[in-house]
Short mmCIF file of C-alpha atoms and ligand atoms in Angstrom, two decimals:
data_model
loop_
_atom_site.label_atom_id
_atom_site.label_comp_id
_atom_site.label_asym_id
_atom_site.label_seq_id
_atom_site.Cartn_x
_atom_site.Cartn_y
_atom_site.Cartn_z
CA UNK A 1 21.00 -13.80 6.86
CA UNK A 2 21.32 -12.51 3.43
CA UNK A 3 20.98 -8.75 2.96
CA UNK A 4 19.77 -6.94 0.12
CA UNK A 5 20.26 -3.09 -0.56
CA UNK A 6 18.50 -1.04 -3.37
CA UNK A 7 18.55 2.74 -3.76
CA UNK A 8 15.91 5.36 -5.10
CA UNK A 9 13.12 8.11 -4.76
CA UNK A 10 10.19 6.38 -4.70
CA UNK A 11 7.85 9.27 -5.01
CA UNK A 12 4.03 8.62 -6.05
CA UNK A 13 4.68 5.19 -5.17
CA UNK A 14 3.35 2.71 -8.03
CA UNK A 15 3.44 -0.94 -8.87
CA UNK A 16 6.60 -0.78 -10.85
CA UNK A 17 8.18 0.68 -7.53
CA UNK A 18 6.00 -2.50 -6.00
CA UNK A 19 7.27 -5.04 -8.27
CA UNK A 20 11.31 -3.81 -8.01
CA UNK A 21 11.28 -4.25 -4.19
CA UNK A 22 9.48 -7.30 -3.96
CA UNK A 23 11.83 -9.30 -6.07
CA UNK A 24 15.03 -7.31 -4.36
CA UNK A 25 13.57 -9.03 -1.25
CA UNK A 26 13.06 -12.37 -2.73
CA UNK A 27 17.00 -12.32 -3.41
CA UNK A 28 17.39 -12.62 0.16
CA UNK A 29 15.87 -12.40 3.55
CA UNK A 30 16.49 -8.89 4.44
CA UNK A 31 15.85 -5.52 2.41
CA UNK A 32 17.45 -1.86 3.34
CA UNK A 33 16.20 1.01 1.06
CA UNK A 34 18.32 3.82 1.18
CA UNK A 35 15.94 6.18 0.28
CA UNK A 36 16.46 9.83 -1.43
CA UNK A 37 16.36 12.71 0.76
CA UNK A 38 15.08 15.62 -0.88
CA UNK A 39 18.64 18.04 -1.26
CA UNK A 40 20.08 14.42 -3.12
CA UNK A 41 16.69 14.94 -5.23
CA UNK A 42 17.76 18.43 -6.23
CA UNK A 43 21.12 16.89 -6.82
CA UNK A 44 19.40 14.25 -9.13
CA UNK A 45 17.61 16.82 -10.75
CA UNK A 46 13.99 15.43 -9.54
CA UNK A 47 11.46 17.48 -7.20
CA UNK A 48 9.68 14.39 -5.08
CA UNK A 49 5.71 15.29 -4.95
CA UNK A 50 6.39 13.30 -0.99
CA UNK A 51 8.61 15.01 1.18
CA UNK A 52 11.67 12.40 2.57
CA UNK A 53 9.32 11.67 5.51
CA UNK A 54 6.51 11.06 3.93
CA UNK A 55 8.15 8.49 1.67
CA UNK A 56 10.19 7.05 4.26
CA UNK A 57 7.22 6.38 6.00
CA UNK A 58 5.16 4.75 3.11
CA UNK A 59 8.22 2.19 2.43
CA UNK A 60 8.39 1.33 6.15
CA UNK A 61 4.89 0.37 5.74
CA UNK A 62 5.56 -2.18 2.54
CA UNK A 63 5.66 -6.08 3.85
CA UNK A 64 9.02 -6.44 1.72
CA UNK A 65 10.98 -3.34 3.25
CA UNK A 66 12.84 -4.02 6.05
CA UNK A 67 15.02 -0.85 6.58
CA UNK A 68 14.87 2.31 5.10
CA UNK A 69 18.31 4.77 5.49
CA UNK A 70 18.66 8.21 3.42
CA UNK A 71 20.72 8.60 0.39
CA UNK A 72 21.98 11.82 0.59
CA UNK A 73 25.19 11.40 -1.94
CA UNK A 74 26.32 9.53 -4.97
CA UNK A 75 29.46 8.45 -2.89
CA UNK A 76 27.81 7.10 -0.26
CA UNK A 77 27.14 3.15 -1.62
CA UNK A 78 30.24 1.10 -0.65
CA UNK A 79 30.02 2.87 2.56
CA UNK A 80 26.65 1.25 3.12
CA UNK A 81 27.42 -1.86 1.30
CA UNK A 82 30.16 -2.34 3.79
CA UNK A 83 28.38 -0.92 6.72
CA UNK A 84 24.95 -2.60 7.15
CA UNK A 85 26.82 -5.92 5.50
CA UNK A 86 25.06 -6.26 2.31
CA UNK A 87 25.17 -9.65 0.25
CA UNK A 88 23.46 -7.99 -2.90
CA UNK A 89 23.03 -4.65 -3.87
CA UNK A 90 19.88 -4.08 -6.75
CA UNK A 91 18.50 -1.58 -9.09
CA UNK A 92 16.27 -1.87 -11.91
CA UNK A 93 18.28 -2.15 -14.90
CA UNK A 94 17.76 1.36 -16.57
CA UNK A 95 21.14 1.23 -14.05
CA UNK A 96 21.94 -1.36 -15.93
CA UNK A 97 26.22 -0.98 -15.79
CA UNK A 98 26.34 2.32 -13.42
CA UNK A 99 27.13 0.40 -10.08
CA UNK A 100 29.47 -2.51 -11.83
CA UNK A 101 32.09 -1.02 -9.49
CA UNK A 102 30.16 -2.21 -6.25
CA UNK A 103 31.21 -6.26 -7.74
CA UNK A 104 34.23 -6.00 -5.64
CA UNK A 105 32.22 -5.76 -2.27
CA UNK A 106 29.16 -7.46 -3.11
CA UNK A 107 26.76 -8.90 -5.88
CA UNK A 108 25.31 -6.69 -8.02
CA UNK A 109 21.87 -7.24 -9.76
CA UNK A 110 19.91 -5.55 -12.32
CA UNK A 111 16.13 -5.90 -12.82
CA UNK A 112 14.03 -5.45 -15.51
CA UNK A 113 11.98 -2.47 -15.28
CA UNK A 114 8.51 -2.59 -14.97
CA UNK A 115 7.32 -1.12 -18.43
CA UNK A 116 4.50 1.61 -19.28
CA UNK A 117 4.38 3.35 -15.44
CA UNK A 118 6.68 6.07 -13.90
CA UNK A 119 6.10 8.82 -11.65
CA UNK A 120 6.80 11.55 -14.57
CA UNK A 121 4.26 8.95 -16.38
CA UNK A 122 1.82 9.35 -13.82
CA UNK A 123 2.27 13.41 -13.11
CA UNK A 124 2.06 14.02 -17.13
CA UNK A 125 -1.08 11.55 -17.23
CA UNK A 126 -2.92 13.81 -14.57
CA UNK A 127 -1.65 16.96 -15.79
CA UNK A 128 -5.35 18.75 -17.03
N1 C2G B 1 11.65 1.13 -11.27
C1 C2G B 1 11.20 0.01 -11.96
N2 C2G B 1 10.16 0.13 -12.82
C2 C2G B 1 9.55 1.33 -13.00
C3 C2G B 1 9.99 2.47 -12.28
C4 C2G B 1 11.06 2.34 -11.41
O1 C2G B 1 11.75 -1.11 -11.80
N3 C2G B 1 8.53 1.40 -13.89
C5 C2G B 1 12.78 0.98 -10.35
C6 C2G B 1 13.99 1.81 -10.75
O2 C2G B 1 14.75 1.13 -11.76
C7 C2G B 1 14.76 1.91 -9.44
C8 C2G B 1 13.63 1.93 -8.40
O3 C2G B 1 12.44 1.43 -9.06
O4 C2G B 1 15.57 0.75 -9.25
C9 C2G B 1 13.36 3.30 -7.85
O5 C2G B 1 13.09 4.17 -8.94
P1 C2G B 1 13.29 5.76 -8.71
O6 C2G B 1 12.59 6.16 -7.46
O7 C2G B 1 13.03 6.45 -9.99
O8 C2G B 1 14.86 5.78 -8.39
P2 C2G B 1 16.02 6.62 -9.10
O9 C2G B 1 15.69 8.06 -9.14
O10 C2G B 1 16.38 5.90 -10.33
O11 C2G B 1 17.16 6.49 -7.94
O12 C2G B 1 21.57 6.18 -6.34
C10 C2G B 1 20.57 5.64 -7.17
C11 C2G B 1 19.41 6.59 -7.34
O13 C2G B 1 18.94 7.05 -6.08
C12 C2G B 1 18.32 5.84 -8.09
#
């Protein structure tokens, strides 16, 4: 079985968010999310609208999700890489570069991002 590992927030989930997991999945036949709890947020410098719970519980529910784990460090991704046995790890590619350093443990695969939607996109777009 080939396992495939991607990491984010995915808060206000939106088709972009839709779009990066489904072809992470199609790289293999088994995705983990490791999913940002909300201290890493504050550590990333982003305030999730969705508390970790909430958002773990909406990626549980998407047909190309798998397993969902919390990120709660930077430091944390060979650990998992080795530890749930991950073929390929994926981000989309505004990453592009960051996680080279994971090529010694597994393949690593950047994908383009979905243009013209973000969560900021969507909070600004709503703001009255
Ligand atoms: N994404 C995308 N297209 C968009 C928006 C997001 O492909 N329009 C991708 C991002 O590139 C990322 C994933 O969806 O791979 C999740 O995005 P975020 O929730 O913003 O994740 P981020 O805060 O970048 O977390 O340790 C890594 C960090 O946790 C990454």
């Amino acid at each position: 079985m080939k396992k495939v590992i991607t990491y984010g927030t995915f808060d206000l989930l939106h088709w972009g968010h839709i779009r990066l997991l489904e072809r992470a999945r199609a790289l293999g036949d088994h995705l983990t999310v490791v999913l940002s709890t909300d201290e890493f947020n504050a550590l990333k410098h982003k305030h999730a609208y969705h508390i970790y719970e909430h958002r773990k519980y909406i990626l549980e529910s998407i047909k190309y999700v798998d397993k969902v784990i919390p990120e709660y460090s930077w430091n944390q991704k060979i650990d998992d890489v080795l530890g749930e046995g991950i073929d390929t790890f994926v981000m989309g590619d505004d990453w592009e570069g960051e996680f080279d350093f994971l090529k010694d443990y597994c393949e690593v695969v950047y994908l383009k991002r979905t243009k013209d939607i973000s969560t900021t996109k969507i909070k600004e777009d709503l703001k009255v």
